[in-house]
Every structure is written in structure tokens, then in C-alpha cells.
Short mmCIF file of C-alpha atoms and ligand atoms in Angstrom, two decimals:
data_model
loop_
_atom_site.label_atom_id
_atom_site.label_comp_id
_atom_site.label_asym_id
_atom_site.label_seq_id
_atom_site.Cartn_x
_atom_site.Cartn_y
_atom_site.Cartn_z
CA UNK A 6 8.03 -15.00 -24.82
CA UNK A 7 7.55 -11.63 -23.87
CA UNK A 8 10.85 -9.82 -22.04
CA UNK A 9 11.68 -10.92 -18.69
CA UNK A 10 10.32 -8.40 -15.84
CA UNK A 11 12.31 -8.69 -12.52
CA UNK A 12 10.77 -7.79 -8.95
CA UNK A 13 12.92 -6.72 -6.55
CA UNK A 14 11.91 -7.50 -2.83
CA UNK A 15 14.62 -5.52 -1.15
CA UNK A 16 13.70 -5.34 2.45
CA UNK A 17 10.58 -7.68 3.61
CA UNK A 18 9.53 -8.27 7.54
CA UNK A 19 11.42 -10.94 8.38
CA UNK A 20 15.84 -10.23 7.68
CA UNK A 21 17.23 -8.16 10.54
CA UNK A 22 19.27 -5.13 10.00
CA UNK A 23 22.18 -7.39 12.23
CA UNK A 24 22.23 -10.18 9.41
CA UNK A 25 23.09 -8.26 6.65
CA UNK A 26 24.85 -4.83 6.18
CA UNK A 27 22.69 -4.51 2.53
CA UNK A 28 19.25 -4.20 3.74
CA UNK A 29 17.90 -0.57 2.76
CA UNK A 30 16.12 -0.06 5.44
CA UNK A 31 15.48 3.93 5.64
CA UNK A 32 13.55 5.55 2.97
CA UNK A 33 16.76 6.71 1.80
CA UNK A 34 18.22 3.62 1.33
CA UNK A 35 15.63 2.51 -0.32
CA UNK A 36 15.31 5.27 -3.37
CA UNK A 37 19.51 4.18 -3.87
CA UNK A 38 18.58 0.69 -3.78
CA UNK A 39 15.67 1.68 -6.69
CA UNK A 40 18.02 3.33 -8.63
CA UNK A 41 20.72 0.31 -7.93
CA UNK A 42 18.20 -1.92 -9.21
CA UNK A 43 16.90 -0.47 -12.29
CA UNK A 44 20.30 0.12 -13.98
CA UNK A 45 20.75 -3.82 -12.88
CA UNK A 46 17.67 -4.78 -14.87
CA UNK A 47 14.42 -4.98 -12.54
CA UNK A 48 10.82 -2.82 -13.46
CA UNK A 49 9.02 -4.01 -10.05
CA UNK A 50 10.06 -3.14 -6.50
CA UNK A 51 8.04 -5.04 -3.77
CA UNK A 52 7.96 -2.30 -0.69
CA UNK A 53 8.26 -2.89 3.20
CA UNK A 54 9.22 -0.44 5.42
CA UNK A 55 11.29 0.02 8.39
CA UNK A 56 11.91 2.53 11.46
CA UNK A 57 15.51 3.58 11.86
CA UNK A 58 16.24 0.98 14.74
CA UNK A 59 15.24 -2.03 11.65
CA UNK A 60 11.71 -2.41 13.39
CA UNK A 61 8.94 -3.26 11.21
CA UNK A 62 6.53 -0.32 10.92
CA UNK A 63 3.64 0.07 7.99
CA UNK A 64 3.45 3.64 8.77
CA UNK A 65 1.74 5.74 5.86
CA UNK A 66 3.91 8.38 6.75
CA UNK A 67 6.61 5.90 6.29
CA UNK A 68 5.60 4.61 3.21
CA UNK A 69 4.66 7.85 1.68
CA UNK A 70 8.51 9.17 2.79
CA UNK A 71 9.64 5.93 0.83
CA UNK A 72 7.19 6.13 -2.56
CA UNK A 73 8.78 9.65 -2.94
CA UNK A 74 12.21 8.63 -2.74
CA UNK A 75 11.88 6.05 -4.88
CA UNK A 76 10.16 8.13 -7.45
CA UNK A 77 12.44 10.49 -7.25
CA UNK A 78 15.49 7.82 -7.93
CA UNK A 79 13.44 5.35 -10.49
CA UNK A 80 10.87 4.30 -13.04
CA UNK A 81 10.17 1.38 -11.33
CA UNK A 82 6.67 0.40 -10.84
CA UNK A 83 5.90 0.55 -7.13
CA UNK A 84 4.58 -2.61 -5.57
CA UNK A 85 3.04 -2.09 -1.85
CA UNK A 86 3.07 -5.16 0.84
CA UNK A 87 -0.28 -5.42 2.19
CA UNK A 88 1.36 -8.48 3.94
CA UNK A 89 3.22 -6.15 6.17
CA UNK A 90 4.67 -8.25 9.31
CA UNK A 91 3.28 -11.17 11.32
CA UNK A 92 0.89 -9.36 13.96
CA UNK A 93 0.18 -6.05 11.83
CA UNK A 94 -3.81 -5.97 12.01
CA UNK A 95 -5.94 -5.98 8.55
CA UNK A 96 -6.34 -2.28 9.24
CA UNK A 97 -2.31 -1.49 9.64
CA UNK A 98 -1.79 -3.30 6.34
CA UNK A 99 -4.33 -1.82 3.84
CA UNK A 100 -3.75 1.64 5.47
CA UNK A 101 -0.70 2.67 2.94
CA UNK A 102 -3.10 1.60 0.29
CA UNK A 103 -4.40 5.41 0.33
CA UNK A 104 -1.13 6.17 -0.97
CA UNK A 105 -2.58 5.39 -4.11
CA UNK A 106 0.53 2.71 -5.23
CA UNK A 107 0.60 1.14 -8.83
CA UNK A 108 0.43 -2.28 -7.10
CA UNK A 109 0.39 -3.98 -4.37
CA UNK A 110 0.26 -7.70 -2.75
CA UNK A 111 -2.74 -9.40 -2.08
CA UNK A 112 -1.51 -12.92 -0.52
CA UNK A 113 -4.80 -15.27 -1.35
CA UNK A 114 -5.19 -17.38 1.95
CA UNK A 115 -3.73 -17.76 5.15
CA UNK A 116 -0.71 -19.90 5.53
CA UNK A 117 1.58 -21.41 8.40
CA UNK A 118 5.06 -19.41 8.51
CA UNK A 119 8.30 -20.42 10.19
CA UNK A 120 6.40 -21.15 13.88
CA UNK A 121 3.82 -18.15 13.06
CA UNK A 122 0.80 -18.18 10.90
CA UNK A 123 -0.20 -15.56 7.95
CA UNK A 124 -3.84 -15.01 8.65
CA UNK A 125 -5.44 -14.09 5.67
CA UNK A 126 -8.57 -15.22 6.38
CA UNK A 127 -11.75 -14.29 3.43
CA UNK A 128 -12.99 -11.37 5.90
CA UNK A 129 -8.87 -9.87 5.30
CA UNK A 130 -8.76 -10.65 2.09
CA UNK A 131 -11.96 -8.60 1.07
CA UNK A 132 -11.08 -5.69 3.30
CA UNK A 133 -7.96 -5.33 1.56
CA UNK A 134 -9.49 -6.09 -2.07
CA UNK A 135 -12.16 -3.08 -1.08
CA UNK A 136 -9.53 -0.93 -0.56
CA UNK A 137 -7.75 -1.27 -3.44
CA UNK A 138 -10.46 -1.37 -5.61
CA UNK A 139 -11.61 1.90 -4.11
CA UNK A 140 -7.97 3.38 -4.49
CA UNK A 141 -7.57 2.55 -8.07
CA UNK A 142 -4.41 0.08 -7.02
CA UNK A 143 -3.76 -3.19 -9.03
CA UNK A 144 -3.25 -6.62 -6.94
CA UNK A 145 -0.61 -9.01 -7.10
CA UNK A 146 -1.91 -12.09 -5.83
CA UNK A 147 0.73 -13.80 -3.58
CA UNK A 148 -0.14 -17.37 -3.65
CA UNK A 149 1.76 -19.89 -0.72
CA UNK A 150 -0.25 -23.48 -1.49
CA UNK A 151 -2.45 -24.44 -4.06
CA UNK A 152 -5.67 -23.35 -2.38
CA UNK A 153 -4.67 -19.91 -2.21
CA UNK A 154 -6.21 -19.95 -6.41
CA UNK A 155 -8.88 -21.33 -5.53
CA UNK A 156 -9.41 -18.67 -3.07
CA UNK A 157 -8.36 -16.15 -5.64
CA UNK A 158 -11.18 -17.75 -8.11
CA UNK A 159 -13.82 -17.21 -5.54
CA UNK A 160 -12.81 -13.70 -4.75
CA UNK A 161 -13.15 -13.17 -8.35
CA UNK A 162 -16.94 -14.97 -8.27
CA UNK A 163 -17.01 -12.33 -5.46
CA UNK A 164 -16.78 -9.86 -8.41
CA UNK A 165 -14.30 -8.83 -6.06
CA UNK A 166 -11.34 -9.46 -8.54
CA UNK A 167 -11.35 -9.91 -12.49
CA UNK A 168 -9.16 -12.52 -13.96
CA UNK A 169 -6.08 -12.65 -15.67
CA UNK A 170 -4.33 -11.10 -13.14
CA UNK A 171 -0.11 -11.07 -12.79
CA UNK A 172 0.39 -13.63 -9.92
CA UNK A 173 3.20 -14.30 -7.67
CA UNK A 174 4.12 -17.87 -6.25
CA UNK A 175 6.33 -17.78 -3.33
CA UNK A 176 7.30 -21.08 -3.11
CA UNK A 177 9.87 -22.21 -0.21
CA UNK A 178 8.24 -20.58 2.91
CA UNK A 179 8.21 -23.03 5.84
CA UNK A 180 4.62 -23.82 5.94
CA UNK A 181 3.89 -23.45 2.36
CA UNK A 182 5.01 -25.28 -0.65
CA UNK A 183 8.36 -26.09 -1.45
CA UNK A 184 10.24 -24.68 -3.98
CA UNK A 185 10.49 -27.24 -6.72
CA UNK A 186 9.73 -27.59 -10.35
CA UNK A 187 7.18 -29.67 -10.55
CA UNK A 188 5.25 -27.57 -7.76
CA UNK A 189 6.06 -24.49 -10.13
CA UNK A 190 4.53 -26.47 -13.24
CA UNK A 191 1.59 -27.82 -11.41
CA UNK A 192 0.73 -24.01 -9.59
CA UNK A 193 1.09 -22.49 -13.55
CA UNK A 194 -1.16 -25.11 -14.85
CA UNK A 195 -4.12 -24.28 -12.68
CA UNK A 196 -3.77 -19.84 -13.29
CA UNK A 197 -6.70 -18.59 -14.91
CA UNK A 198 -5.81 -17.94 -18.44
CA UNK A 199 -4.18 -15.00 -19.60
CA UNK A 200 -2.67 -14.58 -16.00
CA UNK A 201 1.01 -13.25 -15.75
CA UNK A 202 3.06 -14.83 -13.19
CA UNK A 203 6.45 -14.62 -11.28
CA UNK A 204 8.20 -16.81 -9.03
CA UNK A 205 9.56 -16.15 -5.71
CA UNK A 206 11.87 -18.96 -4.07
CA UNK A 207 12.88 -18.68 -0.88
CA UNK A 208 16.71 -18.88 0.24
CA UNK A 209 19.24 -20.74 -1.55
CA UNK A 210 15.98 -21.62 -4.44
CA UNK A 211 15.63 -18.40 -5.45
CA UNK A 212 18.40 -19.00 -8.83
CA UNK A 213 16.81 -21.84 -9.39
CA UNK A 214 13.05 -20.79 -9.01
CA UNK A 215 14.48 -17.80 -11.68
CA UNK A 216 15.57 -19.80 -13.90
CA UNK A 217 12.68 -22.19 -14.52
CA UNK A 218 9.78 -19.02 -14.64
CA UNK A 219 13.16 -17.86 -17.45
CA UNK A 220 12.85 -21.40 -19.16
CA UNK A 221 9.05 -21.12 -18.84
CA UNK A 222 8.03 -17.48 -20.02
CA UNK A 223 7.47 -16.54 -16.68
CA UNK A 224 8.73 -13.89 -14.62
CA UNK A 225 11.36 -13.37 -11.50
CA UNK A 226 10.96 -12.42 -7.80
CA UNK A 227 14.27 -11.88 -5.99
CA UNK A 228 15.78 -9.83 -3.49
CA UNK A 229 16.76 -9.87 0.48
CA UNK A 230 13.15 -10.35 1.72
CA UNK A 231 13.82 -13.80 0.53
CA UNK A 232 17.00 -14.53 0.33
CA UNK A 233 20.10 -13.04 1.71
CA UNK A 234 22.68 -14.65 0.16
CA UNK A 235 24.49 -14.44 -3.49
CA UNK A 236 25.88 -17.80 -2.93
CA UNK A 237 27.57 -19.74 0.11
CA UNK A 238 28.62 -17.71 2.93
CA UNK A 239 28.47 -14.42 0.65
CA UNK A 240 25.86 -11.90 1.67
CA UNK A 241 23.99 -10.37 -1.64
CA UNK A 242 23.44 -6.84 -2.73
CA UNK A 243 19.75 -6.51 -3.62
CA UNK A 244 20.95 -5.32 -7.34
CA UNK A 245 23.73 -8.21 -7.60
CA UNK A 246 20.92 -10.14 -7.50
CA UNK A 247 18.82 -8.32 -10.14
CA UNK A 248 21.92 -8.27 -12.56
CA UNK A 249 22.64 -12.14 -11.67
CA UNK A 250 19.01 -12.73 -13.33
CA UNK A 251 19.33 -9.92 -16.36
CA UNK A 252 22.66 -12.09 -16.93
CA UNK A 253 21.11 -15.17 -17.09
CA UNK A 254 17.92 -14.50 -18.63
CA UNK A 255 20.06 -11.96 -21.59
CA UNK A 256 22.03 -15.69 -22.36
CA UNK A 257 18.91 -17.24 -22.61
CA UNK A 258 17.75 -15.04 -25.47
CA UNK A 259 15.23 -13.33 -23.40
CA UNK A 260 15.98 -9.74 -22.35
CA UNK A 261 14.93 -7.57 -19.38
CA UNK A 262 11.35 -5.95 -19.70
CA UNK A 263 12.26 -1.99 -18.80
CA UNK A 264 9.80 -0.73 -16.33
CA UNK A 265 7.78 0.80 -18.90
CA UNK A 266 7.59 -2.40 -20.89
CA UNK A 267 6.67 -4.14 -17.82
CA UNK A 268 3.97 -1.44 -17.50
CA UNK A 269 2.78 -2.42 -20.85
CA UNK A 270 3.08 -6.29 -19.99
CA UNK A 271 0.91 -6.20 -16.90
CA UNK A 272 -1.29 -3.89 -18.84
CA UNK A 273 -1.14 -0.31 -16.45
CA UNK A 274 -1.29 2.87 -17.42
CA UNK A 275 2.62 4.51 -18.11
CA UNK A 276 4.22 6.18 -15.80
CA UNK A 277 2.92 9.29 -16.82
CA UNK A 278 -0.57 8.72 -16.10
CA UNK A 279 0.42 7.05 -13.01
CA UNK A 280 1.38 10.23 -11.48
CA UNK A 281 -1.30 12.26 -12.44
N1 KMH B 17 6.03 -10.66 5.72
C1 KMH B 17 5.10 -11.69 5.44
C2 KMH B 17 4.33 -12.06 6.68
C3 KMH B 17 3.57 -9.44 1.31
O1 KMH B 17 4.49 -8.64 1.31
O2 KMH B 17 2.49 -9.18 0.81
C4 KMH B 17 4.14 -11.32 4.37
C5 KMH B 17 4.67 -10.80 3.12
C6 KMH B 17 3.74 -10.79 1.96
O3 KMH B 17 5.79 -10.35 3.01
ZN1 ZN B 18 6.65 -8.84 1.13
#
């Protein structure tokens, strides 16, 4: 199995600043919380970004305040949401992608969530697949439900996309599928071959979720976006959570992938030649 690469989600849409005093939600915060988490064990950090008040915002200014601080602080490879908020329009959401990021999400269908719904309709999805292409910035294809591959295989007939691709499954959402094993086999059964994939549960799933994909040569999605907690009634650290995984994963005879081995994994250019 190759080493174990760990995305960090460290802020998301959804957590309010009032439910946890860990969420880095300045641009600031977030090139500590970069540094926090690579000396904890994670290569990938998974990028929202918030005004001062905690409001969502997918500002490029924003974002381009946050890439540099996080550069500045890290190696890590720099992961974009193109998912944004519920209610950002297409345009809001592929706008940072100018920014020229490593990566960046490309959730592969629309989805219900909590009361809302994620529209991500095949007009979306190709707007924000355009974009990238045209900026030189590699998907990760968020997948919610089963159809969201087979919408990723169509892009791909599309010759919008080119298979394998490293794939996230964010399983526990309300409205999408929940976060068991069997759903986890039965999602990694149908990837396209040669895909890379990592596993996002949601809430109190998320150590489990991680330590299946670490059982099954897959990779690990954690972090306050989806989960707030270390364990009952104890609020997490984004990089407690990192090192909780490392831990785990370093018993299991499979060590952390360093960000430039996770570079080499997923099969992007180093660092180096990033910034160029
Ligand atoms: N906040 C969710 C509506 C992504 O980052 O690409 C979407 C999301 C997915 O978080
Ligand atoms: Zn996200």
C-alpha cells in the first residue's frame, strides 16, 4: 500500500465560529492551522474561507490572502472548494479557480443537504471543469451517492475529465449516503481503475471512515468541516485530528505520505514547479 496521505478540511461552510473556539477562520489562522497540520502528519488541506464576523465569503481576494499564508507556513498541497456554501452561484465558486490552486473539489452531482440541496447540476459541473481545465488545476471529485460516478464517467465521455482521478467519498451527509462499510466497499468497487481515493465521514464516523480507507489502501479526509468533535463532548483541534490518524495508521504499518510524497502519489508536479 502506498503511504497514507491525510486531507485536512479545517474550516468548511457549514460549523459556526460560536460552536467551536478551533475553527481558523481568518487567513491567519489558517497558515497556523497549515503549519499545525503538517508537523501532525497531513499533505492535503481542503480550503474555505471566511470574513472576520465567521460569514462564508469565496472572495478571490480572500482566498488569494489565504493561499499565501498557507504557503508561507506549509508544503501542503492546496486543495480549493469549488463547493463553497449553499447559495454561492456557479460563478462565485469557480471564481478563486484563477488563483491557479494545485487542486480543487469538483462534487459530481447535486445532492440533498441537511434541509438544503447542493445543486450541481451537468451545466455547473462543466462550467467549473472548463475552468479548471483552462487554469491548469487538478479535480478532486467529491462524490455524495453512487450516481455522482456515473456522472463523473460521463463528464469524462465529455472529454471533459480523464480517468484515474484521486476521488473523495463523503459519506454521512444528511441526504447522501451513510457512512458505513459496506457503502465504502461498494463506492471503491465501481472507481475507474487506477483512481486514488479518500474517505470523508461525517461527525462521530469520521475515525471509523479513517480507519477502513487505512485497512483498505485508501486515503483519509478529516477535519472541522466535518466533524467537530475528538470524541464525546470534547471539541477537536483540526491537527489532533490529523495526528489521531498518523497514530493510527503508523500502528497499522502504514506511514504518513509527506506532502511531497503525496505530490508524487496523485501524480502533480513538486512543489517547485507548482510555484513557478
Ligand atoms: N459546503 C458544501 C455545500 C466542497 O468543498 O467542494 C459543499 C462542500 C464541498 O463543502
Ligand atoms: Zn468543502
Amino acid at each position: 500500500m502506498d503511504p497514507l496521505i491525510i486531507t485536512c478540511a479545517p474550516v468548511g461552510a457549514e460549523v459556526r465560529i460560536d460552536q467551536t473556539p478551533y475553527l481558523p477562520h481568518t487567513p491567519k489562522l489558517l497558515g497556523e492551522t497549515a503549519r499545525a497540520v503538517q508537523q501532525a502528519g497531513g499533505s492535503i488541506l481542503h480550503v474555505h474561507c471566511r470574513n472576520d464576523d465567521g460569514s462564508n465569503t469565496h472572495s478571490v481576494e480572500r482566498f488569494r490572502e489565504a493561499y499565501e499564508a498557507i504557503r508561507a507556513s506549509s508544503e501542503l498541497i492546496v486543495q480549493f472548494s469549488t463547493g463553497g456554501a449553499i447559495g454561492m452561484t456557479p460563478e462565485e465558486r469557480a471564481g478563486v479557480l484563477e488563483l491557479r490552486p494545485e487542486m480543487a473539489t469538483l462534487t459530481c452531482g447535486s445532492v440533498n443537504f441537511g434541509d438544503d440541496i447542493f445543486e450541481n447540476s451537468f451545466p455547473i459541473m462543466r462550467a467549473i471543469l472548463k475552468k479548471m481545465n483552462e487554469y491548469g488545476v487538478r479535480p478532486e471529485l467529491e462524490i455524495f451517492d453512487k450516481g455522482h460516478i456515473a456522472n463523473a464517467r460521463r463528464l469524462a465521455r465529455e472529454r471533459l475529465l480523464s480517468f484515474p482521478q484521486h476521488v473523495d467519498l463523503v459519506l454521512g451527509v444528511p441526504g447522501g449516503l451513510d457512512a458505513t462499510v459496506a457503502n465504502l466497499c461498494d463506492l471503491v468497487d465501481d472507481l475507474p481503475d487506477g483512481c486514488t481515493w479518500s474517505v470523508a465521514g461525517i461527525g462521530r464516523q469520521q475515525l471509523l471512515m479513517a480507519m477502513a480507507a487505512i485497512a483498505m489502501g485508501g486515503h483519509v479526509r478529516v477535519g472541522l468541516e466535518d466533524n467537530l468533535y475528538y470524541g464525546r463532548g470534547k471539541l477537536a483541534r483540526n491537527e489532533e485530528l490529523v495526528a489521531r490518524v498518523a497514530r493510527i495508521a503508523a500502528e497499522a504499518g502504514r506511514p504518513v505520505a509527506t506532502p511531497e510524497k503525496a505530490r508524487s502519489i496523485l501524480g502533480l508536479p513538486d512543489r517547485a514547479a507548482a510555484a513557478r
